[in-house]
Coordinates of C-alpha atoms in Angstrom, one line a residue:
X1 CA -4.8 25.1 129.7
X2 CA -6.5 22.0 131.2
X3 CA -8.8 22.4 134.2
X4 CA -9.4 19.8 136.9
X5 CA -12.7 19.1 138.7
X6 CA -11.0 20.5 141.8
X7 CA -10.3 23.8 140.0
X8 CA -13.9 23.9 138.7
X9 CA -15.3 23.3 142.2
X10 CA -13.0 26.0 143.6
X11 CA -14.2 28.5 141.0
X12 CA -17.8 27.5 141.5
X13 CA -17.6 27.8 145.3
X14 CA -15.9 31.2 145.0
X15 CA -18.7 32.5 142.6
X16 CA -21.8 31.0 144.2
X17 CA -22.5 31.7 147.9
X18 CA -23.4 28.7 150.1
X19 CA -26.5 29.2 152.2
X20 CA -28.3 27.1 154.9
X21 CA -31.7 25.7 154.5
X22 CA -32.9 28.3 157.0
X23 CA -31.6 31.1 154.8
X24 CA -33.2 29.5 151.8
X25 CA -36.6 29.4 153.6
X26 CA -36.2 33.1 154.4
X27 CA -35.5 33.9 150.7
X28 CA -38.4 31.7 149.5
X29 CA -40.8 33.5 152.0
X30 CA -39.8 36.8 150.4
X31 CA -41.0 35.6 147.0
X32 CA -39.6 36.0 143.5
X33 CA -37.4 33.0 144.2
X34 CA -36.8 29.9 142.0
X35 CA -35.6 26.7 143.7
X36 CA -33.9 24.3 141.4
X37 CA -33.2 20.6 142.1
X38 CA -30.3 19.6 139.8
X39 CA -30.2 15.9 140.8
X40 CA -30.9 13.1 138.3
X41 CA -34.5 12.0 137.8
X42 CA -33.9 8.7 139.6
X43 CA -32.8 10.6 142.7
X44 CA -35.9 12.8 142.6
X45 CA -38.2 9.8 142.0
X46 CA -36.7 8.0 145.0
X47 CA -36.8 10.8 147.5
X48 CA -39.1 13.6 146.2
X49 CA -38.0 17.2 146.0
X50 CA -38.3 20.4 148.0
X51 CA -41.8 21.7 147.8
X52 CA -42.2 24.0 144.8
X53 CA -38.8 23.3 143.4
X54 CA -38.3 22.9 139.6
X55 CA -36.4 19.7 138.7
X56 CA -33.8 20.2 135.9
X57 CA -31.0 17.7 135.9
X58 CA -27.5 19.2 135.9
X59 CA -26.9 18.1 132.3
X60 CA -29.9 20.1 131.0
X61 CA -29.5 23.2 133.1
X62 CA -28.0 25.5 130.4
X63 CA -30.6 24.5 127.9
X64 CA -33.5 25.3 130.3
X65 CA -31.9 28.5 131.8
X66 CA -30.7 30.2 128.7
X67 CA -33.4 32.5 127.4
X68 CA -32.1 32.1 123.9
X69 CA -32.4 28.3 123.9
X70 CA -35.4 26.8 122.1
X71 CA -36.0 24.6 125.2
X72 CA -35.9 27.6 127.7
X73 CA -38.0 27.0 130.8
X74 CA -40.0 30.1 131.5
X75 CA -39.5 29.5 135.3
X76 CA -36.0 30.7 134.8
X77 CA -36.0 34.5 135.0
X78 CA -32.8 36.5 135.6
X79 CA -34.7 38.9 137.9
X80 CA -35.4 36.0 140.3
X81 CA -33.3 34.8 143.2
X82 CA -32.2 31.2 142.3
X83 CA -31.4 28.6 144.9
X84 CA -29.9 25.3 143.7
X85 CA -29.4 22.0 145.5
X86 CA -28.4 18.5 144.7
X87 CA -27.3 15.4 146.6
X88 CA -24.4 17.0 148.5
X89 CA -23.8 20.5 147.0
X90 CA -21.2 19.8 144.2
X91 CA -23.6 19.8 141.3
X92 CA -25.5 22.8 142.8
X93 CA -22.2 24.7 143.0
X94 CA -21.3 23.9 139.4
X95 CA -24.9 24.6 138.2
X96 CA -24.8 27.9 140.1
X97 CA -21.6 28.9 138.4
X98 CA -23.1 28.1 135.0
X99 CA -26.1 30.3 135.8
X100 CA -23.8 33.2 136.8
X101 CA -22.0 32.7 133.5
X102 CA -25.4 33.0 131.8
X103 CA -26.0 36.3 133.5
X104 CA -28.1 35.3 136.5
X105 CA -26.9 37.5 139.4
X106 CA -28.7 36.3 142.5
X107 CA -27.7 32.6 142.7
X108 CA -27.1 30.5 145.8
X109 CA -26.1 27.0 146.6
X110 CA -28.2 25.4 149.4
X111 CA -26.1 22.2 149.3
X112 CA -27.7 18.8 149.6
X113 CA -31.4 17.7 149.6
X114 CA -30.7 15.8 152.9
X115 CA -29.9 19.1 154.6
X116 CA -33.3 20.5 153.4
X117 CA -35.1 17.4 154.8
X118 CA -33.2 17.4 158.1
X119 CA -34.1 21.1 158.6
X120 CA -37.8 20.3 158.3
X121 CA -38.1 21.7 154.8
X122 CA -41.3 20.6 153.1
X123 CA -41.0 17.8 150.5
X124 CA -43.3 16.8 147.6
X125 CA -43.2 13.4 146.0

């Protein structure tokens, strides 16, 4: 059975809770949290990223997050809370669903980078 982007987004949004930047800041303050920027490299180069975030473009996420992958990034740990963001929240939702499928349990979608910036979230260039 074929799936549409709309159906994929509905499934992702149902599986991955949406949080505000304020909620994300609270989670980060508690520690054991990984913040992941899933935007493309050109977007990150133009605007910077949330301070302390790991940049992994959406297309490489499964290769970096899967502990069985030869290109696994050790920052990805299934015991951590993982917060994803992108340009507006769509790629973060899809990426979050992917992480859930890989066995990550505490996964959240913070939405868009602009929301982080507008909330006064620290940025690194």
